[in-house]
CSV table of C-alpha atoms and ligand atoms in Angstrom, one decimal:
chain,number,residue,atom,x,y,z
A,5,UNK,CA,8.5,10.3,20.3
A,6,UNK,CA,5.7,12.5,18.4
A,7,UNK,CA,2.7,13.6,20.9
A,8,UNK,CA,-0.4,12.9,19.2
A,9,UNK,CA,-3.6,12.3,20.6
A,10,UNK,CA,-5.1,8.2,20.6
A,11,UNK,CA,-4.7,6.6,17.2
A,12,UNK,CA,-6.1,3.8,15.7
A,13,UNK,CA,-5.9,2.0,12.4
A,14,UNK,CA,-8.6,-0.1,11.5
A,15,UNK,CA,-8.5,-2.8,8.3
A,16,UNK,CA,-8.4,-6.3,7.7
A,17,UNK,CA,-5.9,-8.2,8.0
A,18,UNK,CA,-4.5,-7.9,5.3
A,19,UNK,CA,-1.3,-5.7,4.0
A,20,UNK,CA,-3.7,-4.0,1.3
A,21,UNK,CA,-4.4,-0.3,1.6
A,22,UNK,CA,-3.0,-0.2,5.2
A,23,UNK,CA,0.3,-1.6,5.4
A,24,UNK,CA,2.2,1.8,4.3
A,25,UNK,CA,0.1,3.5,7.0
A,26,UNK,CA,1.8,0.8,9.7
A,27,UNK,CA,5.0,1.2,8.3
A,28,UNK,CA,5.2,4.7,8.7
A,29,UNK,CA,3.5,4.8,12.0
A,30,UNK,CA,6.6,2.5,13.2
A,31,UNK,CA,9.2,4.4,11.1
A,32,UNK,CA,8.2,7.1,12.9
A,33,UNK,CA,8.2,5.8,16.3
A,34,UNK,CA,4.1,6.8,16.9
A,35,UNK,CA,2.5,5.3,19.4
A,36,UNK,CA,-1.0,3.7,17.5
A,37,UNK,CA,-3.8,0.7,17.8
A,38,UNK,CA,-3.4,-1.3,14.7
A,39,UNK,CA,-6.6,-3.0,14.5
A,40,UNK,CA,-6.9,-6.1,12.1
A,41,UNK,CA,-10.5,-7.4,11.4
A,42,UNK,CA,-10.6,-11.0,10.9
A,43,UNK,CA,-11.0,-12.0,6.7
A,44,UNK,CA,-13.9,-13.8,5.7
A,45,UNK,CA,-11.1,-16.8,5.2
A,46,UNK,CA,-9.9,-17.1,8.7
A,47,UNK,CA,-13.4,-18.5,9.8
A,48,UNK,CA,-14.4,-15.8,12.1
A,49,UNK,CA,-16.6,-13.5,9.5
A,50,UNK,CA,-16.8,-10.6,11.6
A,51,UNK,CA,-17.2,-8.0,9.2
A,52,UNK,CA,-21.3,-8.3,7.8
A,53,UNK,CA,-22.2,-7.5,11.1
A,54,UNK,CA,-19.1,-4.3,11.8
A,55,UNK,CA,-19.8,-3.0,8.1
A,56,UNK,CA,-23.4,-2.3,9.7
A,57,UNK,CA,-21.6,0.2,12.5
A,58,UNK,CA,-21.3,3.8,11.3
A,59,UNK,CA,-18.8,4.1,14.4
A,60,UNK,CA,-16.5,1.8,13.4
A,61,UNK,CA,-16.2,2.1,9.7
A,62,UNK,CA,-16.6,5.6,9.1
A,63,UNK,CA,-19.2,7.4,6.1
A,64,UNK,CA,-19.1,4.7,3.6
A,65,UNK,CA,-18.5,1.5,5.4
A,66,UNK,CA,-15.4,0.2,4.1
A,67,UNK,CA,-11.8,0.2,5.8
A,68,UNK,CA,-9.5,1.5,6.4
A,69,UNK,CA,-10.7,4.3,8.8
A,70,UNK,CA,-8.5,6.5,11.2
A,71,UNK,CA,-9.4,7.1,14.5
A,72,UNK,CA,-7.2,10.9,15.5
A,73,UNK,CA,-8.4,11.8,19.1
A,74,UNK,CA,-12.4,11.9,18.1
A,75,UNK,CA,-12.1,12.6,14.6
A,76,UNK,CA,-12.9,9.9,11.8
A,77,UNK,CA,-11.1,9.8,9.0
A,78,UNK,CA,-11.9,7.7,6.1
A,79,UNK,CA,-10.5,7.1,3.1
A,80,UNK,CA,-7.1,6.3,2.7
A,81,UNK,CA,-5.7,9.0,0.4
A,82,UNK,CA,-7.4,11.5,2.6
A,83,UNK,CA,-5.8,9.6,5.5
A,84,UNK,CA,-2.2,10.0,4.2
A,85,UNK,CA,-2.8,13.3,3.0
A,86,UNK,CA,-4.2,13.8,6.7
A,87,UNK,CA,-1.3,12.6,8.6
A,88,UNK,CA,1.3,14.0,6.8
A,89,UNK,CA,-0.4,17.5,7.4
A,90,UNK,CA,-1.2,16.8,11.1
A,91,UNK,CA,2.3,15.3,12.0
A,92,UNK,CA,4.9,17.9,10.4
A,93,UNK,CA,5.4,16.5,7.4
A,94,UNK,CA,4.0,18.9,5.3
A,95,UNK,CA,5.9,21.6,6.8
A,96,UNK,CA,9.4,19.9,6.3
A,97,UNK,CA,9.1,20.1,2.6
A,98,UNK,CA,8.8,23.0,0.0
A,99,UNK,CA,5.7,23.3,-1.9
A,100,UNK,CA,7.4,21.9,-4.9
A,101,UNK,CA,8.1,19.1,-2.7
A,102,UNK,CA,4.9,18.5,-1.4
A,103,UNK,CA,3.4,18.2,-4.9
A,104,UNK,CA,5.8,15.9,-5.9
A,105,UNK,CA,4.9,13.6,-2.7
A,106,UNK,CA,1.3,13.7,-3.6
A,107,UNK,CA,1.4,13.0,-7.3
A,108,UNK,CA,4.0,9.9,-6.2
A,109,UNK,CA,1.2,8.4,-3.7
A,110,UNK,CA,-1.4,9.5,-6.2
A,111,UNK,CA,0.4,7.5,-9.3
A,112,UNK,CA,1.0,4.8,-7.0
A,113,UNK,CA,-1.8,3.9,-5.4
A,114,UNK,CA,-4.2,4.8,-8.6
A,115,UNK,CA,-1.9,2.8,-11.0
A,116,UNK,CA,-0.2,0.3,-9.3
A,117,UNK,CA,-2.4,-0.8,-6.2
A,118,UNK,CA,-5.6,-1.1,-7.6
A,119,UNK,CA,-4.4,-2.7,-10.7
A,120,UNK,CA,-2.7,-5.3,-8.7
A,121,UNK,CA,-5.4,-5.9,-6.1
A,122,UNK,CA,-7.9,-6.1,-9.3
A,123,UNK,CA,-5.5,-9.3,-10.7
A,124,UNK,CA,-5.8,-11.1,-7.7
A,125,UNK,CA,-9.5,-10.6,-7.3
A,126,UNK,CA,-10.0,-10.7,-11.1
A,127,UNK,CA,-11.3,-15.1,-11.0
A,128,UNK,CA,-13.8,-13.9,-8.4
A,129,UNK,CA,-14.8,-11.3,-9.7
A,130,UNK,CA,-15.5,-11.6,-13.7
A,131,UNK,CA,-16.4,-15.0,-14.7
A,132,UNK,CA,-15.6,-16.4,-18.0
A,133,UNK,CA,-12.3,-13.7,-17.9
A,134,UNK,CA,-9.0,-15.3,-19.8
A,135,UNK,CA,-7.0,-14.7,-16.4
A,136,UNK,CA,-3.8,-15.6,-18.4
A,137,UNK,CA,-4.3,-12.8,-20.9
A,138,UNK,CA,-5.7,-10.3,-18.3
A,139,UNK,CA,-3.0,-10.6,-16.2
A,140,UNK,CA,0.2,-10.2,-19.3
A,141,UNK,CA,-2.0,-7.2,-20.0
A,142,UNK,CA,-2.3,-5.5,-16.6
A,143,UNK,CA,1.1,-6.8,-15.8
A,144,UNK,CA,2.5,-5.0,-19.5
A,145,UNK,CA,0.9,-1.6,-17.9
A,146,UNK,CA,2.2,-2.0,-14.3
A,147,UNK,CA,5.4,-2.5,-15.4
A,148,UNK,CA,5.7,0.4,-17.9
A,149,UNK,CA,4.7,2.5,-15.3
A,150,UNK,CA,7.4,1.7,-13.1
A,151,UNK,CA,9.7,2.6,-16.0
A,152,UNK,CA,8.2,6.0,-16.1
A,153,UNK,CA,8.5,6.2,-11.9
A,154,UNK,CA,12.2,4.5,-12.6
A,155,UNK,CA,13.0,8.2,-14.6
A,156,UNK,CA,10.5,10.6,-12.7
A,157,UNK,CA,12.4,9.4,-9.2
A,158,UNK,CA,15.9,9.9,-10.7
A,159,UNK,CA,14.9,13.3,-12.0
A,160,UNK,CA,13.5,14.3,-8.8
A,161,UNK,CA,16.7,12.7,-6.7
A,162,UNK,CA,14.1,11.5,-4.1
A,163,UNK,CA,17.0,9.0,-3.0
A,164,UNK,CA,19.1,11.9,-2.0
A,165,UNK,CA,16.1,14.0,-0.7
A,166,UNK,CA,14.7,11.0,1.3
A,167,UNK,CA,17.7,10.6,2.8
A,168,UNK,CA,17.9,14.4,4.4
A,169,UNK,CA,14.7,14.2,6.1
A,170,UNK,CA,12.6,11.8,8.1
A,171,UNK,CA,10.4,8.4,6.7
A,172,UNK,CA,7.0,10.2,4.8
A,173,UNK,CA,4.2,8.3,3.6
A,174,UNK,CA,5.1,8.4,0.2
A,175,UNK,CA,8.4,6.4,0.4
A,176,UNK,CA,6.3,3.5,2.4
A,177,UNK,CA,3.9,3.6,-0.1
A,178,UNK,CA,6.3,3.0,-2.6
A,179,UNK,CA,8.5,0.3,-0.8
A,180,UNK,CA,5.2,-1.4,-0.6
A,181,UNK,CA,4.6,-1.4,-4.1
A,182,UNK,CA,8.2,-2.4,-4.6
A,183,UNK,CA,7.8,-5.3,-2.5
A,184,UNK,CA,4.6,-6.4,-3.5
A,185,UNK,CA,5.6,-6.5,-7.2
A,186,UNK,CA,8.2,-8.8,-6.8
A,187,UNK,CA,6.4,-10.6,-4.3
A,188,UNK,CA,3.3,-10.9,-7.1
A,189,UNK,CA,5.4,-11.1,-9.9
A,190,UNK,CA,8.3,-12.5,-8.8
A,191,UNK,CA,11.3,-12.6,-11.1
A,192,UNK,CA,9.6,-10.8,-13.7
A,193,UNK,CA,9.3,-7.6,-12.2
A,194,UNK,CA,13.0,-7.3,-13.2
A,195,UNK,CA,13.8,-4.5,-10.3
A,196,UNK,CA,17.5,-5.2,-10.7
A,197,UNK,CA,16.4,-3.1,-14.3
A,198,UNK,CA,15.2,0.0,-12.7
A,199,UNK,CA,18.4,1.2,-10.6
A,200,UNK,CA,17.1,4.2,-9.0
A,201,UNK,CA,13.8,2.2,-7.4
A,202,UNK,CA,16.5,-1.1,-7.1
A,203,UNK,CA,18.4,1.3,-5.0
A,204,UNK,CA,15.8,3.0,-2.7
A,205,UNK,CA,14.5,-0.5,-2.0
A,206,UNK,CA,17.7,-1.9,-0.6
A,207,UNK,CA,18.8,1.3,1.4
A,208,UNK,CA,15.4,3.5,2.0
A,209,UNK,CA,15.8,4.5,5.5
A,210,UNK,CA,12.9,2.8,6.9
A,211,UNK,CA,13.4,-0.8,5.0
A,212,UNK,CA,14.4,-2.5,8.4
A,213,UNK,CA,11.2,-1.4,9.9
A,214,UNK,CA,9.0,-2.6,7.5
A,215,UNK,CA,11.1,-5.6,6.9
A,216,UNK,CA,10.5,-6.6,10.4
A,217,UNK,CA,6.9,-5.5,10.6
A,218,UNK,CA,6.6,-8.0,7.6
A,219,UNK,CA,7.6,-11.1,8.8
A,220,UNK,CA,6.3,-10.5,12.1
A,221,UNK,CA,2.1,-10.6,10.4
A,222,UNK,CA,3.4,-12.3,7.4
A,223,UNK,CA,-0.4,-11.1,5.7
A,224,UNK,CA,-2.1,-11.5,2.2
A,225,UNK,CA,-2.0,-8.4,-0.4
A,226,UNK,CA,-6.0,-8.7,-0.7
A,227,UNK,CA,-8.2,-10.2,1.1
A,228,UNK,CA,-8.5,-13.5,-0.2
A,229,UNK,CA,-6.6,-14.9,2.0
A,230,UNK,CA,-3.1,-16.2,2.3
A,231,UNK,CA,-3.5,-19.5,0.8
A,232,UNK,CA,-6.0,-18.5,-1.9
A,233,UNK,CA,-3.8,-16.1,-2.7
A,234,UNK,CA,-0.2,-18.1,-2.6
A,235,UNK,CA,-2.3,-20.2,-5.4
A,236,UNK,CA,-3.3,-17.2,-8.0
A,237,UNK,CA,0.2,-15.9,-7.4
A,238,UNK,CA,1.6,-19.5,-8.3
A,239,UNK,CA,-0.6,-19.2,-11.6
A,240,UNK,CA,0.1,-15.3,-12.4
A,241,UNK,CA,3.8,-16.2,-12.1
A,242,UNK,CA,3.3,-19.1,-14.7
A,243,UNK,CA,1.5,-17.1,-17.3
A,244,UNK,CA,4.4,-14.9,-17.2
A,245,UNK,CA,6.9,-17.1,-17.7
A,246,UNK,CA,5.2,-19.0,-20.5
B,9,GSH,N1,-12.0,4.4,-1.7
B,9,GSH,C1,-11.7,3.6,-0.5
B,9,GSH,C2,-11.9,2.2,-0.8
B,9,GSH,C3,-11.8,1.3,0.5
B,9,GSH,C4,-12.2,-0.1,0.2
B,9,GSH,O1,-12.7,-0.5,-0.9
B,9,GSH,N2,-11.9,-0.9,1.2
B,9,GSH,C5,-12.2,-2.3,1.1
B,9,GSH,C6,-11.0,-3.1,1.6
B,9,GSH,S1,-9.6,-2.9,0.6
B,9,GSH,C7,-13.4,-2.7,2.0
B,9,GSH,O2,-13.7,-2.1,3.0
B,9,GSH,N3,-14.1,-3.7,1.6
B,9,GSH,C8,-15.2,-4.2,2.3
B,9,GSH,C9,-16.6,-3.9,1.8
B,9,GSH,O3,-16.7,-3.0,0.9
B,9,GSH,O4,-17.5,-4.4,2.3
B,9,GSH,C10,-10.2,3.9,-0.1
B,9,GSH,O5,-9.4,4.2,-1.0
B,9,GSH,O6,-9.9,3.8,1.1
């Protein structure tokens, strides 16, 4: 097992912009605190009051925040970026490599998280918004990106590459993003059309450990909540099918 100093992960609890930061910690075998806050949803509104602690949640007061020995780190771009430099990662790969990591996590979590968290939280957040026609719109672009990730992937053979070297934050990102597609999106995310990211979300290396971390906290995407969410995802899946 990797010696690192203390680690802790703070977020919700939620899988959000954390849960590729737990898979990898597990893929990896690294001993860590994964700390969940409560959601406003589950009745026990902790976070008004944590959101107030500079300690806890780091220079701008949102999650998720690393604790590395007694360094902060917040931000969770800068958090990957940080753990991949502090636990070896960086090293393994070639600088053509490493660039190719970051603009994947960078694509990802700029294209495909944020537009996906935005659909769920779009009701609450715009009023008066035609949710049926936001979400065929933001759905049209998600999915056209993953085309373009589809032939960028192949290109790159990051199935053969990610096979020859141990689990790296960008491939949990992306079986993330996989996962939550389908799981947002359901049949409509048409995977079984995009062979390259079909196949390196049936056989990436670390699909059993996140697989199991899953259903062990089966948690929402966003923080709405499971059951708000189960509802919006009923509906999103509805408007696509119509
Ligand atoms: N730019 C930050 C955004 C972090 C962020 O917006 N976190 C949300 C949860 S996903 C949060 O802390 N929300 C609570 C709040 O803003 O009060 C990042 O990428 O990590």
């Amino acid at each position: 097992m990797t010696q690192t100093p203390a680690i802790t992960l703070r977020y919700f609890e939620a899988r959000g912009r954390a849960q590729p930061l737990r898979y990898y910690f597990a893929a990896r075998g690294i001993a860590y605190t994964d700390e969940r806050v409560p959601l406003s949803s589950s009745g026990k509104n902790v976070w008004p009051e944590m959101k107030e602690d500079r300690s806890r949640v780091g220079p701008f007061h949102k999650l998720p925040v690393l604790r590395y020995g007694d360094r902060t780190i917040a931000e969770t771009l800068v958090i990957g970026e940080f753990l991949h430099r502090a636990l070896g990662d960086a090293a393994l790969l070639s600088d053509e490599n490493n660039l190719r990591h970051s603009m994947l996590i960078s694509s990802l979590y700029s294209d495909v998280v944020t537009p996906i968290a935005t659909v769920l939280w779009a009701e609450a957040v715009y009023v008066g918004l035609d949710f049926p026609a936001f979400v065929r719109q933001a759905f049209g672009r998600v999915r056209g990106l993953m085309g373009r990730i589809e032939q960028t992937l192949a290109e790159w053979g990051w199935t053969v590459s990610a096979r020859g070297r141990p689990v790296m934050i960008a491939d949990c990102l992306l079986w993330e993003e996989l996962d939550v597609l389908q799981h947002v999106f359901g049949e409509q995310a048409r995977l079984d059309e995009l062979p390259t990211l079909s196949r390196l979300y049936a056989e990436s290396p670390g699909r059993a450990v996140f697989q199991k971390l899953l259903a062990a906290r089966p948690e929402p995407v966003t923080g709405r909540g499971l059951a708000a969410e189960a509802e919006i995802i009923g509906r999103i899946r509805t408007y696509l099918a119509g």
